[in-house]
PDB file of C-alpha atoms in Angstrom:
ATOM      1  CA  MET A  23     167.231 224.963  82.836  1.00  0.00           C
ATOM      2  CA  ALA A  24     164.709 225.936  86.187  1.00  0.00           C
ATOM      3  CA  GLN A  25     166.651 228.761  88.471  1.00  0.00           C
ATOM      4  CA  GLU A  26     167.985 228.533  91.056  1.00  0.00           C
ATOM      5  CA  GLN A  27     165.060 228.904  93.190  1.00  0.00           C
ATOM      6  CA  ALA A  28     161.596 230.282  93.352  1.00  0.00           C
ATOM      7  CA  THR A  29     160.292 233.612  94.411  1.00  0.00           C
ATOM      8  CA  VAL A  30     157.729 233.408  96.389  1.00  0.00           C
ATOM      9  CA  ALA A  31     155.361 234.608  94.029  1.00  0.00           C
ATOM     10  CA  GLU A  32     156.505 231.149  91.368  1.00  0.00           C
ATOM     11  CA  GLU A  33     155.748 228.802  94.314  1.00  0.00           C
ATOM     12  CA  GLU A  34     152.416 229.747  95.074  1.00  0.00           C
ATOM     13  CA  TYR A  35     151.494 230.099  90.680  1.00  0.00           C
ATOM     14  CA  LEU A  36     153.911 226.136  91.015  1.00  0.00           C
ATOM     15  CA  GLN A  37     151.000 225.057  94.452  1.00  0.00           C
ATOM     16  CA  THR A  38     147.695 226.007  93.104  1.00  0.00           C
ATOM     17  CA  ILE A  39     149.020 224.594  89.286  1.00  0.00           C
ATOM     18  CA  PHE A  40     150.058 221.376  91.623  1.00  0.00           C
ATOM     19  CA  TRP A  41     146.023 221.482  93.177  1.00  0.00           C
ATOM     20  CA  LEU A  42     144.230 221.896  90.322  1.00  0.00           C
ATOM     21  CA  MET A  43     146.155 218.483  88.417  1.00  0.00           C
ATOM     22  CA  GLU A  44     145.389 216.268  91.318  1.00  0.00           C
ATOM     23  CA  ALA A  45     142.414 217.307  91.591  1.00  0.00           C
ATOM     24  CA  GLY A  46     141.539 217.124  87.587  1.00  0.00           C
ATOM     25  CA  LEU A  47     141.650 219.779  86.226  1.00  0.00           C
ATOM     26  CA  PRO A  48     143.159 221.059  83.076  1.00  0.00           C
ATOM     27  CA  ILE A  49     145.701 223.916  83.735  1.00  0.00           C
ATOM     28  CA  THR A  50     145.332 226.554  82.036  1.00  0.00           C
ATOM     29  CA  GLY A  51     145.278 230.470  82.691  1.00  0.00           C
ATOM     30  CA  ALA A  52     141.900 230.612  82.345  1.00  0.00           C
ATOM     31  CA  ASN A  53     141.783 227.913  85.840  1.00  0.00           C
ATOM     32  CA  ILE A  54     144.258 229.523  87.382  1.00  0.00           C
ATOM     33  CA  ALA A  55     142.781 232.484  87.368  1.00  0.00           C
ATOM     34  CA  ARG A  56     139.664 231.616  88.717  1.00  0.00           C
ATOM     35  CA  ALA A  57     141.140 229.457  91.635  1.00  0.00           C
ATOM     36  CA  MET A  58     143.913 232.275  92.529  1.00  0.00           C
ATOM     37  CA  GLN A  59     141.562 235.580  92.252  1.00  0.00           C
ATOM     38  CA  LEU A  60     143.451 237.454  89.316  1.00  0.00           C
ATOM     39  CA  SER A  61     143.134 238.967  86.322  1.00  0.00           C
ATOM     40  CA  PRO A  62     144.008 236.525  83.408  1.00  0.00           C
ATOM     41  CA  PRO A  63     147.147 239.536  82.072  1.00  0.00           C
ATOM     42  CA  THR A  64     148.736 238.862  86.064  1.00  0.00           C
ATOM     43  CA  VAL A  65     148.572 235.461  84.947  1.00  0.00           C
ATOM     44  CA  HIS A  66     148.724 235.189  81.575  1.00  0.00           C
ATOM     45  CA  GLU A  67     152.141 237.421  81.964  1.00  0.00           C
ATOM     46  CA  MET A  68     153.753 234.931  85.644  1.00  0.00           C
ATOM     47  CA  ILE A  69     152.887 231.561  83.367  1.00  0.00           C
ATOM     48  CA  LYS A  70     154.886 233.848  81.107  1.00  0.00           C
ATOM     49  CA  ARG A  71     157.794 234.099  83.606  1.00  0.00           C
ATOM     50  CA  LEU A  72     157.138 230.507  84.549  1.00  0.00           C
ATOM     51  CA  GLU A  73     158.157 229.050  81.304  1.00  0.00           C
ATOM     52  CA  ARG A  74     161.120 232.004  81.517  1.00  0.00           C
ATOM     53  CA  ASP A  75     162.061 230.075  84.610  1.00  0.00           C
ATOM     54  CA  GLY A  76     161.839 226.136  83.308  1.00  0.00           C
ATOM     55  CA  TYR A  77     159.570 225.779  85.601  1.00  0.00           C
ATOM     56  CA  VAL A  78     156.607 225.370  83.406  1.00  0.00           C
ATOM     57  CA  THR A  79     155.812 224.396  79.092  1.00  0.00           C
ATOM     58  CA  ARG A  80     153.028 225.174  76.923  1.00  0.00           C
ATOM     59  CA  SER A  81     151.270 222.716  74.980  1.00  0.00           C
ATOM     60  CA  GLU A  82     149.879 223.377  71.829  1.00  0.00           C
ATOM     61  CA  ASP A  83     146.406 223.229  73.177  1.00  0.00           C
ATOM     62  CA  LYS A  84     147.440 225.425  75.931  1.00  0.00           C
ATOM     63  CA  ILE A  85     147.454 223.576  78.551  1.00  0.00           C
ATOM     64  CA  LEU A  86     150.260 224.107  80.876  1.00  0.00           C
ATOM     65  CA  HIS A  87     152.955 220.927  82.123  1.00  0.00           C
ATOM     66  CA  LEU A  88     155.420 221.398  84.020  1.00  0.00           C
ATOM     67  CA  THR A  89     158.255 220.877  83.626  1.00  0.00           C
ATOM     68  CA  ASP A  90     160.268 218.679  85.957  1.00  0.00           C
ATOM     69  CA  GLU A  91     161.963 221.242  87.775  1.00  0.00           C
ATOM     70  CA  GLY A  92     158.202 222.726  88.368  1.00  0.00           C
ATOM     71  CA  ARG A  93     157.014 219.944  89.404  1.00  0.00           C
ATOM     72  CA  VAL A  94     159.780 219.299  92.424  1.00  0.00           C
ATOM     73  CA  GLU A  95     159.605 222.644  93.449  1.00  0.00           C
ATOM     74  CA  ALA A  96     155.348 222.206  92.804  1.00  0.00           C
ATOM     75  CA  GLU A  97     155.417 218.503  95.154  1.00  0.00           C
ATOM     76  CA  GLN A  98     157.891 220.193  97.646  1.00  0.00           C
ATOM     77  CA  ILE A  99     155.848 224.458  98.275  1.00  0.00           C
ATOM     78  CA  THR A 100     152.637 221.263  98.458  1.00  0.00           C
ATOM     79  CA  ARG A 101     154.532 219.253 101.330  1.00  0.00           C
ATOM     80  CA  ARG A 102     155.766 221.675 102.822  1.00  0.00           C
ATOM     81  CA  HIS A 103     152.173 222.657 103.316  1.00  0.00           C
ATOM     82  CA  ARG A 104     150.101 220.306 103.834  1.00  0.00           C
ATOM     83  CA  MET A 105     152.313 219.555 107.403  1.00  0.00           C
ATOM     84  CA  ILE A 106     152.404 222.450 108.687  1.00  0.00           C
ATOM     85  CA  GLU A 107     148.229 222.937 108.849  1.00  0.00           C
ATOM     86  CA  ARG A 108     148.317 219.006 110.224  1.00  0.00           C
ATOM     87  CA  PHE A 109     151.273 220.745 112.980  1.00  0.00           C
ATOM     88  CA  LEU A 110     149.347 223.654 112.785  1.00  0.00           C
ATOM     89  CA  THR A 111     145.556 220.836 113.741  1.00  0.00           C
ATOM     90  CA  ASP A 112     147.137 218.680 115.650  1.00  0.00           C
ATOM     91  CA  VAL A 113     149.982 220.660 117.669  1.00  0.00           C
ATOM     92  CA  LEU A 114     148.261 223.623 118.235  1.00  0.00           C
ATOM     93  CA  GLY A 115     144.818 223.025 118.709  1.00  0.00           C
ATOM     94  CA  ILE A 116     143.841 224.905 116.316  1.00  0.00           C
ATOM     95  CA  PRO A 117     140.703 223.855 114.644  1.00  0.00           C
ATOM     96  CA  TRP A 118     141.388 222.298 111.185  1.00  0.00           C
ATOM     97  CA  ASP A 119     139.089 224.386 108.893  1.00  0.00           C
ATOM     98  CA  GLU A 120     141.131 227.740 109.896  1.00  0.00           C
ATOM     99  CA  VAL A 121     144.361 226.140 109.472  1.00  0.00           C
ATOM    100  CA  HIS A 122     143.972 226.797 104.780  1.00  0.00           C
ATOM    101  CA  GLU A 123     145.262 230.535 105.471  1.00  0.00           C
ATOM    102  CA  GLU A 124     148.404 231.107 107.682  1.00  0.00           C
ATOM    103  CA  ALA A 125     149.048 227.613 106.734  1.00  0.00           C
ATOM    104  CA  GLU A 126     149.955 230.100 103.067  1.00  0.00           C
ATOM    105  CA  ARG A 127     151.367 232.682 105.372  1.00  0.00           C
ATOM    106  CA  LEU A 128     154.310 230.379 107.225  1.00  0.00           C
ATOM    107  CA  GLU A 129     155.343 227.631 104.342  1.00  0.00           C
ATOM    108  CA  HIS A 130     157.377 230.620 102.353  1.00  0.00           C
ATOM    109  CA  ALA A 131     159.244 231.213 105.661  1.00  0.00           C
ATOM    110  CA  MET A 132     161.005 227.930 106.562  1.00  0.00           C
ATOM    111  CA  SER A 133     164.493 226.673 107.515  1.00  0.00           C
ATOM    112  CA  PRO A 134     164.513 223.442 106.744  1.00  0.00           C
ATOM    113  CA  VAL A 135     165.756 222.991 109.931  1.00  0.00           C
ATOM    114  CA  LEU A 136     162.238 223.601 111.251  1.00  0.00           C
ATOM    115  CA  GLU A 137     160.336 221.684 108.748  1.00  0.00           C
ATOM    116  CA  GLU A 138     162.689 218.596 109.162  1.00  0.00           C
ATOM    117  CA  ARG A 139     161.514 219.768 113.631  1.00  0.00           C
ATOM    118  CA  MET A 140     157.348 220.022 112.269  1.00  0.00           C
ATOM    119  CA  ARG A 141     157.599 216.510 110.366  1.00  0.00           C
ATOM    120  CA  ALA A 142     158.891 214.796 113.409  1.00  0.00           C
ATOM    121  CA  ALA A 143     156.195 216.692 116.355  1.00  0.00           C
ATOM    122  CA  ILE A 144     153.264 215.211 113.493  1.00  0.00           C
ATOM    123  CA  GLY A 145     154.739 211.464 114.329  1.00  0.00           C
ATOM    124  CA  GLU A 146     152.455 209.354 112.080  1.00  0.00           C
ATOM    125  CA  ALA A 147     150.627 211.530 109.807  1.00  0.00           C
ATOM    126  CA  ASN A 148     150.003 211.213 106.441  1.00  0.00           C
ATOM    127  CA  THR A 149     147.496 213.773 105.497  1.00  0.00           C
ATOM    128  CA  CYS A 150     147.426 216.903 105.770  1.00  0.00           C
ATOM    129  CA  PRO A 151     143.410 217.571 107.795  1.00  0.00           C
ATOM    130  CA  HIS A 152     141.661 218.593 105.040  1.00  0.00           C
ATOM    131  CA  GLY A 153     143.007 214.394 104.102  1.00  0.00           C
ATOM    132  CA  HIS A 154     145.672 214.962 101.317  1.00  0.00           C
ATOM    133  CA  PRO A 155     148.425 212.550 101.296  1.00  0.00           C
ATOM    134  CA  ILE A 156     151.256 214.716 102.625  1.00  0.00           C
ATOM    135  CA  ASP A 157     153.812 212.244 101.031  1.00  0.00           C
ATOM    136  CA  GLY A 158     153.777 208.886  98.803  1.00  0.00           C
ATOM    137  CA  VAL A 159     150.523 208.216  96.969  1.00  0.00           C
ATOM    138  CA  ARG A 160     147.122 209.686  96.676  1.00  0.00           C
ATOM    139  CA  GLU A 161     143.801 207.650  96.894  1.00  0.00           C
ATOM    140  CA  GLN A 162     141.799 207.865  93.691  1.00  0.00           C
ATOM    141  CA  GLY A 163     138.205 208.308  94.893  1.00  0.00           C
ATOM    142  CA  ALA A 164     134.950 209.546  93.419  1.00  0.00           C
ATOM    143  CA  PRO A 165     132.600 212.959  93.901  1.00  0.00           C
ATOM    144  CA  LEU A 166     129.837 212.255  97.022  1.00  0.00           C
ATOM    145  CA  SER A 167     127.823 213.935  94.480  1.00  0.00           C
ATOM    146  CA  ASP A 168     127.747 210.812  92.270  1.00  0.00           C
ATOM    147  CA  VAL A 169     128.079 208.248  94.422  1.00  0.00           C
ATOM    148  CA  ASP A 170     123.907 206.296  94.495  1.00  0.00           C
ATOM    149  CA  VAL A 171     121.585 206.074  97.653  1.00  0.00           C
ATOM    150  CA  GLY A 172     122.441 203.803  99.670  1.00  0.00           C
ATOM    151  CA  ALA A 173     126.102 202.866  99.261  1.00  0.00           C
ATOM    152  CA  SER A 174     127.869 203.431 101.816  1.00  0.00           C
ATOM    153  CA  VAL A 175     130.588 206.027 102.227  1.00  0.00           C
ATOM    154  CA  VAL A 176     133.810 207.216 103.900  1.00  0.00           C
ATOM    155  CA  ILE A 177     135.390 210.627 103.438  1.00  0.00           C
ATOM    156  CA  MET A 178     138.883 210.875 102.029  1.00  0.00           C
ATOM    157  CA  ARG A 179     139.663 214.411 101.486  1.00  0.00           C
ATOM    158  CA  PHE A 180     137.575 217.847 100.932  1.00  0.00           C
ATOM    159  CA  GLU A 181     139.413 218.959  96.854  1.00  0.00           C
ATOM    160  CA  ASN A 182     138.300 223.000  97.288  1.00  0.00           C
ATOM    161  CA  GLU A 183     140.537 223.525 100.436  1.00  0.00           C
ATOM    162  CA  ALA A 184     138.847 227.593 100.684  1.00  0.00           C
ATOM    163  CA  GLU A 185     138.218 228.718 103.937  1.00  0.00           C
ATOM    164  CA  SER A 186     134.602 229.554 103.493  1.00  0.00           C
ATOM    165  CA  LEU A 187     133.708 225.735 102.575  1.00  0.00           C
ATOM    166  CA  LEU A 188     135.478 224.328 104.634  1.00  0.00           C
ATOM    167  CA  HIS A 189     133.612 226.797 107.069  1.00  0.00           C
ATOM    168  CA  TYR A 190     130.825 225.438 105.950  1.00  0.00           C
ATOM    169  CA  LEU A 191     131.129 221.346 105.608  1.00  0.00           C
ATOM    170  CA  LYS A 192     132.570 221.642 109.673  1.00  0.00           C
ATOM    171  CA  ASP A 193     129.248 223.106 110.058  1.00  0.00           C
ATOM    172  CA  ILE A 194     126.856 220.604 108.381  1.00  0.00           C
ATOM    173  CA  GLY A 195     129.875 217.975 110.142  1.00  0.00           C
ATOM    174  CA  LEU A 196     131.889 216.218 107.266  1.00  0.00           C
ATOM    175  CA  GLU A 197     134.730 215.603 107.848  1.00  0.00           C
ATOM    176  CA  PRO A 198     137.303 213.412 106.353  1.00  0.00           C
ATOM    177  CA  GLY A 199     137.561 209.980 107.956  1.00  0.00           C
ATOM    178  CA  LEU A 200     133.686 210.187 108.880  1.00  0.00           C
ATOM    179  CA  GLU A 201     131.778 206.517 107.954  1.00  0.00           C
ATOM    180  CA  GLY A 202     127.854 206.715 106.735  1.00  0.00           C
ATOM    181  CA  GLU A 203     125.596 206.347 104.359  1.00  0.00           C
ATOM    182  CA  VAL A 204     123.861 207.915 101.391  1.00  0.00           C
ATOM    183  CA  VAL A 205     120.610 208.491 102.390  1.00  0.00           C
ATOM    184  CA  SER A 206     119.393 210.193  99.635  1.00  0.00           C
ATOM    185  CA  SER A 207     120.446 213.401  95.971  1.00  0.00           C
ATOM    186  CA  ASP A 208     118.781 215.505  94.326  1.00  0.00           C
ATOM    187  CA  ASP A 209     119.467 218.265  92.045  1.00  0.00           C
ATOM    188  CA  GLU A 210     119.929 220.306  94.587  1.00  0.00           C
ATOM    189  CA  LYS A 211     121.199 218.537  98.084  1.00  0.00           C
ATOM    190  CA  VAL A 212     123.114 215.537  98.643  1.00  0.00           C
ATOM    191  CA  VAL A 213     122.185 213.905 102.510  1.00  0.00           C
ATOM    192  CA  VAL A 214     125.004 210.958 104.841  1.00  0.00           C
ATOM    193  CA  GLY A 215     123.083 209.243 107.181  1.00  0.00           C
ATOM    194  CA  ALA A 216     126.029 208.778 110.086  1.00  0.00           C
ATOM    195  CA  SER A 217     126.406 207.514 114.206  1.00  0.00           C
ATOM    196  CA  ASP A 218     126.257 211.296 114.748  1.00  0.00           C
ATOM    197  CA  GLY A 219     123.213 211.744 112.296  1.00  0.00           C
ATOM    198  CA  GLU A 220     121.954 213.465 109.250  1.00  0.00           C
ATOM    199  CA  HIS A 221     124.417 215.760 107.241  1.00  0.00           C
ATOM    200  CA  GLU A 222     122.917 217.439 104.573  1.00  0.00           C
ATOM    201  CA  VAL A 223     125.448 219.590 101.527  1.00  0.00           C
ATOM    202  CA  THR A 224     124.480 220.967  98.711  1.00  0.00           C
ATOM    203  CA  ARG A 225     125.216 218.838  95.624  1.00  0.00           C
ATOM    204  CA  THR A 226     127.576 222.051  94.297  1.00  0.00           C
ATOM    205  CA  VAL A 227     129.705 221.085  97.170  1.00  0.00           C
ATOM    206  CA  ALA A 228     129.317 217.432  97.272  1.00  0.00           C
ATOM    207  CA  GLU A 229     131.320 217.555  93.994  1.00  0.00           C
ATOM    208  CA  THR A 230     134.568 219.336  95.547  1.00  0.00           C
ATOM    209  CA  VAL A 231     134.258 215.941  98.691  1.00  0.00           C
ATOM    210  CA  THR A 232     135.893 213.198  97.391  1.00  0.00           C
ATOM    211  CA  VAL A 233     134.851 210.113  98.916  1.00  0.00           C
ATOM    212  CA  ARG A 234     135.765 205.940  99.095  1.00  0.00           C
ATOM    213  CA  ALA A 235     132.429 204.140  98.673  1.00  0.00           C
ATOM    214  CA  ASP A 236     131.069 201.532  98.132  1.00  0.00           C
ATOM    215  CA  PRO A 237     129.307 200.555  95.204  1.00  0.00           C
ATOM    216  CA  ALA A 238     131.630 202.958  93.780  1.00  0.00           C
ATOM    217  CA  PRO A 239     130.206 204.850  90.577  1.00  0.00           C
ATOM    218  CA  PRO A 240     131.551 204.509  87.007  1.00  0.00           C
ATOM    219  CA  PRO A 241     134.294 206.750  86.201  1.00  0.00           C
ATOM    220  CA  ARG A 242     133.219 210.178  85.138  1.00  0.00           C
ATOM    221  CA  ALA A 243     133.969 209.345  80.676  1.00  0.00           C
ATOM    222  CA  ALA A 244     134.910 213.454  80.988  1.00  0.00           C
ATOM    223  CA  LEU A 245     136.284 216.153  83.471  1.00  0.00           C
ATOM    224  CA  PRO A 246     135.434 218.882  83.854  1.00  0.00           C
ATOM    225  CA  ASP A 247     136.125 222.247  82.337  1.00  0.00           C
ATOM    226  CA  GLN A 248     136.646 224.056  85.641  1.00  0.00           C
ATOM    227  CA  LEU A 249     137.423 224.035  89.016  1.00  0.00           C
ATOM    228  CA  VAL A 250     133.960 224.972  91.042  1.00  0.00           C
ATOM    229  CA  LEU A 251     134.434 227.864  92.901  1.00  0.00           C
ATOM    230  CA  SER A 252     133.670 229.550  95.645  1.00  0.00           C
ATOM    231  CA  GLU A 253     134.090 233.129  97.711  1.00  0.00           C
ATOM    232  CA  ASP A 254     137.889 233.444  98.043  1.00  0.00           C
ATOM    233  CA  ARG A 255     140.711 231.791  96.727  1.00  0.00           C
ATOM    234  CA  TYR A 256     140.366 228.262  95.813  1.00  0.00           C
ATOM    235  CA  GLY A 257     142.767 225.629  98.376  1.00  0.00           C
ATOM    236  CA  ARG A 258     143.510 222.328  99.019  1.00  0.00           C
TER     237      ARG A 258
END
């Protein structure tokens, strides 16, 4: 049985687990440590606490799995985070590459009344400013790095919302909803041509940009072993 309410620290870990799970990455202690930029021993201790409190289980191959209670907690805190990001961007006018850390500071202290009013304020918006669903089904896409030259693309979301990456993506002009065509792609970079010009992104970052492509690339045969790192904490 999970305890009645997760602590702030547990919520942080559950949210990270949920983000990694959405991105299709193995839920391992090593990936959690990389995502949160914490030492493996620190993460190991918290994983034991999450197991004790009924939020995760660990299989024989050391992969973590959310329990039913853990998934409810993880979905709730993630939904709240994304709703706050949308509110900060749409209602308060904060640029979309600056709202992730602000949302992390606010998400643990919201009352149900404030959450309800904030949800009403963002109207029919159903994604965060970085393209992740607040509620509902997450549309499958493909990494921009996998798309062939000549394919048309629509930017769907940024899988890693670490603010250093968001600043970079905004600076080069990529944002969710942008439509264009892959005009070149090599081992170093991918270039997307759009109505406002060409946008050159490093191949490493293109791995974290999910697009709807026509023609779509074939599904990857295997998931990556670990997330693509940035200079700060992995974001969702």
